[in-house]
Structure formats: structure tokens, C-alpha cells
Tab-separated table of C-alpha atoms in Angstrom:
chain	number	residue	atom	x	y	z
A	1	UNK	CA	17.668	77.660	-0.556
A	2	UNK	CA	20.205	75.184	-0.487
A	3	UNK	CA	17.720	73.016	-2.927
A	4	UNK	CA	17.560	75.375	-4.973
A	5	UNK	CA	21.693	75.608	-5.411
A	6	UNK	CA	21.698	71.891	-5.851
A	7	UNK	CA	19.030	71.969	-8.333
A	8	UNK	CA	20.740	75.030	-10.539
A	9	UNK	CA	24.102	72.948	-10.465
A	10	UNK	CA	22.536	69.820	-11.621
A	11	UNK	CA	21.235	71.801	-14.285
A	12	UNK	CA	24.679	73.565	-14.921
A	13	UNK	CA	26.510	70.142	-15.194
A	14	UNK	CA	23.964	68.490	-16.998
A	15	UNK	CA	24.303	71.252	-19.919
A	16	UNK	CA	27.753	70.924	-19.393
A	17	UNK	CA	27.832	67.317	-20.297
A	18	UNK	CA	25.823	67.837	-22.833
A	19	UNK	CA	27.936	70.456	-24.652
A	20	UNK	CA	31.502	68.927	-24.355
A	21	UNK	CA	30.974	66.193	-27.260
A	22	UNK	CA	29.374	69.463	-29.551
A	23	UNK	CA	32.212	71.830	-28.291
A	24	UNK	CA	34.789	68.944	-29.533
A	25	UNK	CA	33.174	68.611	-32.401
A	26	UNK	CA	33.176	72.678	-33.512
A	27	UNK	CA	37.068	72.061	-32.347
A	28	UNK	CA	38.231	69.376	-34.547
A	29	UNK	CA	36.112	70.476	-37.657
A	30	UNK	CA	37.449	73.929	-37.747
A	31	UNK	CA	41.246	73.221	-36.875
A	32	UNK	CA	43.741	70.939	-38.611
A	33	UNK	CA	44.136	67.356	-38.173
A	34	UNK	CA	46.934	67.664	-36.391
A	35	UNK	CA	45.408	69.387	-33.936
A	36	UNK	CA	41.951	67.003	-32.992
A	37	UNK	CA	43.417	66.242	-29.971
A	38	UNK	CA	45.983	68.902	-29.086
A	39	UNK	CA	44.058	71.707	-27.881
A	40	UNK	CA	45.782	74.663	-28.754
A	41	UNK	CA	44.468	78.183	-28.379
A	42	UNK	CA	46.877	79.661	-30.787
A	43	UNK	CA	45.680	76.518	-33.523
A	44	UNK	CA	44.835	77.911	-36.968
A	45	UNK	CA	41.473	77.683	-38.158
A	46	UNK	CA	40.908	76.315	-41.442
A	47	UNK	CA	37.125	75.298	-43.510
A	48	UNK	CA	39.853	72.485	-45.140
A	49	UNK	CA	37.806	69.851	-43.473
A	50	UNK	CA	34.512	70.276	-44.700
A	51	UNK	CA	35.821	70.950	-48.024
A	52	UNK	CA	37.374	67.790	-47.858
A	53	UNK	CA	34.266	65.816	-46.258
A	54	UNK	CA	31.734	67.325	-49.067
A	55	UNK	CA	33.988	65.858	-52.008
A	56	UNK	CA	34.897	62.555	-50.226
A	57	UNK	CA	31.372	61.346	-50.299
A	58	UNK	CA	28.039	62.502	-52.388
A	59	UNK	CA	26.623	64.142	-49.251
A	60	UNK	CA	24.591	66.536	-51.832
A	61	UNK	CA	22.886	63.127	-52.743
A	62	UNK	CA	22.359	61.941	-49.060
A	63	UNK	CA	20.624	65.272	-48.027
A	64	UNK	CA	18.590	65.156	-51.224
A	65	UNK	CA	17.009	61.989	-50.687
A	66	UNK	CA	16.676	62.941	-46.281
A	67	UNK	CA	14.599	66.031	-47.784
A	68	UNK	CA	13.016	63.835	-49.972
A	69	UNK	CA	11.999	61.640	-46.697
A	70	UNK	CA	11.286	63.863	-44.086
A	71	UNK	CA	8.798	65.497	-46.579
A	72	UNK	CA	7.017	62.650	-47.916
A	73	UNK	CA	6.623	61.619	-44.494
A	74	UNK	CA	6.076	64.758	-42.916
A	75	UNK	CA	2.719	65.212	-45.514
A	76	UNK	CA	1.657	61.808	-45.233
A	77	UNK	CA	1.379	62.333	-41.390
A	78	UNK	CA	-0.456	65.368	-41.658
A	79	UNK	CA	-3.166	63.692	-43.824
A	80	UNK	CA	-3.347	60.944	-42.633
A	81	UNK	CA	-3.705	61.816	-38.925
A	82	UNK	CA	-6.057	64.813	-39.409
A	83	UNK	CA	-8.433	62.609	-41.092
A	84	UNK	CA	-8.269	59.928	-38.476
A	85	UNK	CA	-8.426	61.941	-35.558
A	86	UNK	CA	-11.351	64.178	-36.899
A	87	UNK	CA	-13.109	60.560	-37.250
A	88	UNK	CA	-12.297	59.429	-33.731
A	89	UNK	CA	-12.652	63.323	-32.216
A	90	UNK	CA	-16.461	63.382	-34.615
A	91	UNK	CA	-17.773	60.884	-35.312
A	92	UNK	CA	-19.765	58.471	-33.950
A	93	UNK	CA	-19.765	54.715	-35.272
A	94	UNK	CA	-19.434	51.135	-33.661
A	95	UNK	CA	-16.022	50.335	-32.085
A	96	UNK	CA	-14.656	53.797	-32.245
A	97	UNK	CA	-13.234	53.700	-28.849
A	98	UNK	CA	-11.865	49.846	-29.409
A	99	UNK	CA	-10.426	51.469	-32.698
A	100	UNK	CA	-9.085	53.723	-30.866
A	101	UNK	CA	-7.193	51.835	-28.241
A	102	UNK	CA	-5.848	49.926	-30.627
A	103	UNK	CA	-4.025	52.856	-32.195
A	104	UNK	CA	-2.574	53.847	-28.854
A	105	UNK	CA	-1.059	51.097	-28.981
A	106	UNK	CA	1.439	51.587	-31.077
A	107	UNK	CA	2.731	53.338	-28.911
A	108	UNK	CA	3.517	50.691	-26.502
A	109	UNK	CA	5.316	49.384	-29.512
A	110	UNK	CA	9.005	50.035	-30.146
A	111	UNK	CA	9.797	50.531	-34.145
A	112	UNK	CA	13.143	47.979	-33.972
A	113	UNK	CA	10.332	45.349	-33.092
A	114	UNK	CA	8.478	45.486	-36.365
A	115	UNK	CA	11.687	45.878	-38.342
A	116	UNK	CA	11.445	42.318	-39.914
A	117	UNK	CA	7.978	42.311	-40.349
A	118	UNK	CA	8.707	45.673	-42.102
A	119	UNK	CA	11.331	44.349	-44.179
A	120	UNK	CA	9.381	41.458	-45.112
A	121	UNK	CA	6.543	43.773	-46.463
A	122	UNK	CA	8.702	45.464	-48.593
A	123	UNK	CA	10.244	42.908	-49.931
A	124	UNK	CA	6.866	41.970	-50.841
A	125	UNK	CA	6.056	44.918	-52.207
A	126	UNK	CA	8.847	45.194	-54.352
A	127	UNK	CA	9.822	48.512	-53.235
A	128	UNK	CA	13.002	47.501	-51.028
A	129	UNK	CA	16.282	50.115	-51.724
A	130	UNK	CA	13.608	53.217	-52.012
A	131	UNK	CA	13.197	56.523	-50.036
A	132	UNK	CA	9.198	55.504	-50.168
A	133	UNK	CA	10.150	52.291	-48.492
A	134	UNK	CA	12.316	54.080	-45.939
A	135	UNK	CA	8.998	56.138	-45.058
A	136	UNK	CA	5.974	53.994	-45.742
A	137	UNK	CA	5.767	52.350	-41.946
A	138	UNK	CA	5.655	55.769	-40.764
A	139	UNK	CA	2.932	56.760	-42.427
A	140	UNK	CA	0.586	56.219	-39.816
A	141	UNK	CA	1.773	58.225	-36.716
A	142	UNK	CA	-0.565	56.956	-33.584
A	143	UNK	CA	0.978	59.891	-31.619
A	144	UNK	CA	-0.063	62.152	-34.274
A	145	UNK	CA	-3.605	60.926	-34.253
A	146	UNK	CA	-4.149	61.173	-30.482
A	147	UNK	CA	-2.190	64.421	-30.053
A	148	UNK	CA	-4.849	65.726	-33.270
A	149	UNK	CA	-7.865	64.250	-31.835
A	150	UNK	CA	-7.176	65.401	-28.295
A	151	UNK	CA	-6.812	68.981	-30.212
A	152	UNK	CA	-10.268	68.732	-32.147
A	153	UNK	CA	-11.855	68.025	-28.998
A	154	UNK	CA	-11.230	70.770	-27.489
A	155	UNK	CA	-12.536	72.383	-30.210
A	156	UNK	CA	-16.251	74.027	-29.781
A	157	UNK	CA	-19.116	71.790	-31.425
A	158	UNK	CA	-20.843	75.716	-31.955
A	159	UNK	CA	-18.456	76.328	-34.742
A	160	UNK	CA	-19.392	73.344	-36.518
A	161	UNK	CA	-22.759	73.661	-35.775
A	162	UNK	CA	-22.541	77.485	-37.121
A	163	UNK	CA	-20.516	76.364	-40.153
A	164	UNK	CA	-23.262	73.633	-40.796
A	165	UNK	CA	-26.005	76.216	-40.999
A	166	UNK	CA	-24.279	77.979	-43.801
A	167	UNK	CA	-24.022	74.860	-45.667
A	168	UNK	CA	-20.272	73.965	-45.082
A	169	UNK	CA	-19.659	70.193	-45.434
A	170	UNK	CA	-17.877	67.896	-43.574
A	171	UNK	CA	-14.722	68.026	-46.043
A	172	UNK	CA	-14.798	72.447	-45.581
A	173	UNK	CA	-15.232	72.377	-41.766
A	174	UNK	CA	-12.365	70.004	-41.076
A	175	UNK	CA	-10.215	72.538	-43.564
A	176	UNK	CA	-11.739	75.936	-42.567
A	177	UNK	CA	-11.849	75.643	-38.976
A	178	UNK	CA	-9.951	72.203	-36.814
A	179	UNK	CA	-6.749	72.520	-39.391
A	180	UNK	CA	-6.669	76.477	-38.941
A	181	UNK	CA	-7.414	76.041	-35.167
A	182	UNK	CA	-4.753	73.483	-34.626
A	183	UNK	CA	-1.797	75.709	-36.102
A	184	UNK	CA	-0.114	75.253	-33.607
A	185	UNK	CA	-0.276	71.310	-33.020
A	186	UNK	CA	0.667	70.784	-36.103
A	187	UNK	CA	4.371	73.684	-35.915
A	188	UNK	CA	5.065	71.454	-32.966
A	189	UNK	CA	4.490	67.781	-34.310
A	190	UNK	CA	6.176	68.517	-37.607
A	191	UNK	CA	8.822	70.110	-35.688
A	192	UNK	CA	9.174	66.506	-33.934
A	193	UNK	CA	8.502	64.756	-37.229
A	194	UNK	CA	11.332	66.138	-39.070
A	195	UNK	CA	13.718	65.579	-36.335
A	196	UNK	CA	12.858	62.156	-35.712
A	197	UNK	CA	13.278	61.027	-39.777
A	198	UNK	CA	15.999	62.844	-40.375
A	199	UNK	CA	18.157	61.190	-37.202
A	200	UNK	CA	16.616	58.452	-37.828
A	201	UNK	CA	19.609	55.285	-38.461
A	202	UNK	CA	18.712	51.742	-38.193
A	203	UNK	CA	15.438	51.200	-40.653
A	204	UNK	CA	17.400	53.362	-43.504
A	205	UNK	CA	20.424	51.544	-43.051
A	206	UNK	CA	19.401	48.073	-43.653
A	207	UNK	CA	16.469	49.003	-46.300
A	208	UNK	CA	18.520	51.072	-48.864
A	209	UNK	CA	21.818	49.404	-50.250
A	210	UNK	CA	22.944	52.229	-52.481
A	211	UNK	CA	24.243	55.854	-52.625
A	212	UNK	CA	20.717	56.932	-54.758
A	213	UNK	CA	18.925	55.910	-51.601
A	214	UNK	CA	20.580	56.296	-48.680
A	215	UNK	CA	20.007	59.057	-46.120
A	216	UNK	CA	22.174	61.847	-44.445
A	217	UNK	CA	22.568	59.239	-41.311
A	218	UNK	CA	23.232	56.466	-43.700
A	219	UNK	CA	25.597	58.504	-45.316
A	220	UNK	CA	27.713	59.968	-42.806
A	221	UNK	CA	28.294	56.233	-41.003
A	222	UNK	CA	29.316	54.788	-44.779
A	223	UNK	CA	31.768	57.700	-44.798
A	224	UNK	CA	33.201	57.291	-41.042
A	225	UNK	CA	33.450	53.294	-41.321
A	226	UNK	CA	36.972	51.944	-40.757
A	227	UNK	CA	37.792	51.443	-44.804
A	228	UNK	CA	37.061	55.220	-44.940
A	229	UNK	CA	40.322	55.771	-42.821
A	230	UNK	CA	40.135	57.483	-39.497
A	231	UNK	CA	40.500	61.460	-39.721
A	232	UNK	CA	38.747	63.016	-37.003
A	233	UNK	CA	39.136	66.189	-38.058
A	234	UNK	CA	37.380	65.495	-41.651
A	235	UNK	CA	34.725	62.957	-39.544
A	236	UNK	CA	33.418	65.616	-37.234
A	237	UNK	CA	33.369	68.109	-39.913
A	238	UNK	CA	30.968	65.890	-41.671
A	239	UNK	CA	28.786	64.774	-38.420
A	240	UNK	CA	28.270	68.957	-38.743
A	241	UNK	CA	27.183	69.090	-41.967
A	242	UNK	CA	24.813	66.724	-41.596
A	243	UNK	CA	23.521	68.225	-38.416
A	244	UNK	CA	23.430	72.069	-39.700
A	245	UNK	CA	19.734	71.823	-41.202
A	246	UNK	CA	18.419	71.294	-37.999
A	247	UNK	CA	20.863	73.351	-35.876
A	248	UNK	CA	20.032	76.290	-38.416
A	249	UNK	CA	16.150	75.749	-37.698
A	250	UNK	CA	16.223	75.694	-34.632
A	251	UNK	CA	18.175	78.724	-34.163
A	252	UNK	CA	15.890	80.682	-36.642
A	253	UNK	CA	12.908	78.958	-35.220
A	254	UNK	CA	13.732	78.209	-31.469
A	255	UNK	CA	10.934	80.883	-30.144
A	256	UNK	CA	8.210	79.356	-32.297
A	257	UNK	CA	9.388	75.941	-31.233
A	258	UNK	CA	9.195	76.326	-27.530
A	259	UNK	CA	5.571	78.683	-28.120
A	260	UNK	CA	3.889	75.639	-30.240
A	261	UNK	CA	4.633	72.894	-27.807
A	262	UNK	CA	3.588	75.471	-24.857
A	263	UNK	CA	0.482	75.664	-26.467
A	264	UNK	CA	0.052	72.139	-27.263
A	265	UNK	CA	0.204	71.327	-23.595
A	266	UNK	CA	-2.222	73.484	-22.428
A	267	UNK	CA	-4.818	72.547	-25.112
């Protein structure tokens, strides 16, 4: 019993801690500057702030070219990883499982490691300053691959067997029945996909030099550096903008989030 009280405060505090920073943030965007800091119940609300933020900096730009991103990436993912993991899940060819350890570990590999190496390549490529540089090294997802392959597996071999017999190729039974059979996978890794690119800070921000590149992240530090001037009020008001895509989705979405991930983990 008495675990259980400890455990449900924990909990309690924990959200608690977690809210203050968002609860100050809702505070300061919708009141007046003069008020940031002086919490006042009788403050006046105003939507000053955002109007402010939106014209102080091309933020219509910035969440143009994080769509931009998150979806170039978010496809690229997608095809890439279902075609490697239905190779690693299907077939069978020399060094598949060496192959496949070696893609695992990327994930041993933090992304700030590679970000010279990265930078180098791009500057090779002559693509530096470009949303497709900002996404090309995460084309290749390994935790994509493996959370795919682990899917297809548990797929039955009797409906590609069946799907054989009526003359389906390989190209028709990886669309027809391990893509329509993985729904779910994929709600939950895209889910995670698009909130990892569009949070993402320190790859954009020392690729991309100018406004026609940068992203919402980019964007909204640019806009709360020290030249900028320091108005809290306008500041948070723009930290929300940035953040209201996802907060909206999530809202709208929040059942189908949690139900997709369930049912990734018990595949």
C-alpha cells in the first residue's frame, strides 16, 4: 500500500515538473510583457505576442522548409527500410546476418559523432546550405530496418506462399500484404520520425547558413539570440508556435499514437 502511495506521488511530481516550464510558457505568451514574471490572476490576456513573433522573423519560411524535411525524410525512411528489412526478414544470401549486425550498429552510434564526417560529405557533394543536405544522413534509419524486419517476421510464410501460387511477385507481395500488415509499425515509427526531425537542432544549425534553409528549430534560436533583444513574452510565444504542429497532432491523434506503439510491442 504504502508503495503504491510513493509510487503515485513520484508520478504526480514528476508530471508536475514536467508541466511548470509549459504552464510558464502558455503564461507569458498570452499576457503582456510586463507581466512574464508578475503572476497576476487579474493580468489581461492579449494574442499581441504572437502577432508580434510571426512578423519579427519569416517563421512561415522556417515551417515551410521543417515540412519540407520531415517529409522528405519521413518517405525516404519508409522506402528505404521496407526494402531492407524485407531483404534481411526474406531473403536468404551470404553475410545477411553480418549485414545485419552491422546495421544495428548504428545504433550504438550517437549522430553528433558523425557530424564532421557528415559535413565533410556534403561539402563534397556540393549540396551544403540545403533542406536535402539537412536530411540525407538520415536516410537510412537502422531502427527503422530492425523494428520492420522484426515486423515481417512475424509475418506468416503461408501468405506468401498463397500469394506466390497466384502468381504475385516479389515486388506485389511486399506491397499487398507486409506494408498492409505492418500499418501499424509504420503510424508509430513515423509518429517518432516526425518528432525527432522536426526538434531536431544541432545538424540544421551548422549545415544551413540562410533564412531559405533553415528549420523551425533553427529559426526560433536565430530569433531568441541576444541581438534579437530579450522579450520573454514575444520569445515564448514563438517557442509555441513552433511547437503547435506537434502539440495539435498529438491531441487529434494521441489514441492512435498510444494504440500503434501498443501494437508494435506486442508484435
Amino acid at each position: 500500500m504504502k508503495t503504491n502511495l510513493l509510487d503515485t506521488l513520484g508520478a504526480w511530481l514528476l508530471g508536475l515538473l514536467w508541466f511548470l516550464p509549459l504552464a510558464y510558457t502558455l503564461w507569458a505568451a498570452f499576457h503582456p510583457s510586463a507581466y512574464s514574471t508578475h503572476f497576476d490572476l487579474t493580468a489581461p490576456l492579449t494574442l499581441a505576442n504572437f502577432a508580434a513573433a510571426w512578423h519579427a522573423a519569416p517563421f512561415a519560411r522556417y515551417f515551410l522548409n521543417t515540412f519540407l524535411l520531415v517529409t522528405m525524410v519521413l518517405v525516404a525512411q519508409f522506402i528505404l527500410s521496407t526494402m531492407a528489412a524485407y531483404a534481411f526478414a526474406r531473403f536468404e544470401f551470404k553475410g545477411r546476418d553480418v549485414m545485419f549486425m552491422l546495421v544495428l550498429l548504428q545504433l550504438m552510434i550517437m549522430p553528433d559523432v558523425l557530424i564532421v564526417e557528415n559535413y565533410r560529405t556534403m561539402s563534397w557533394l556540393g549540396v551544403n546550405d540545403t533542406i536535402f543536405a539537412i536530411g540525407l544522413p538520415y536516410f537510412a534509419s537502422a531502427f527503422g530496418i530492425f523494428l520492420l524486419r522484426q515486423t515481417f517476421k512475424t509475418i506468416p510464410r503461408e501468405l506468401e506462399d498463397a500469394a506466390r501460387v497466384e502468381g504475385a511477385n516479389r515486388w506485389q507481395i511486399l506491397m499487398r500484404i507486409y506494408v498492409p500488415l505492418a500499418k501499424p509499425v509504420y503510424i508509430a515509427y513515423g509518429l517518432v520520425s516526425i518528432s525527432y526531425h522536426w526538434n531536431n537542432f544541432l545538424w540544421p544549425l551548422i549545415i544551413t547558413k540562410s533564412v531559405n534553409t533553415r528549420p523551425i528549430t533553427v529559426g526560433l534560436q536565430v530569433f531568441a539570440s541576444s541581438d534579437q533583444g530579450i522579450d520573454w513574452s514575444v520569445i515564448t510565444a514563438a517557442t509555441l508556435l513552433s511547437a503547435a504542429p506537434l502539440l495539435i497532432a498529438f491531441l487529434l491523434f494521441q489514441r492512435q499514437f498510444v494504440q500503434s506503439f501498443m501494437r508494435a510491442g506486442i508484435r
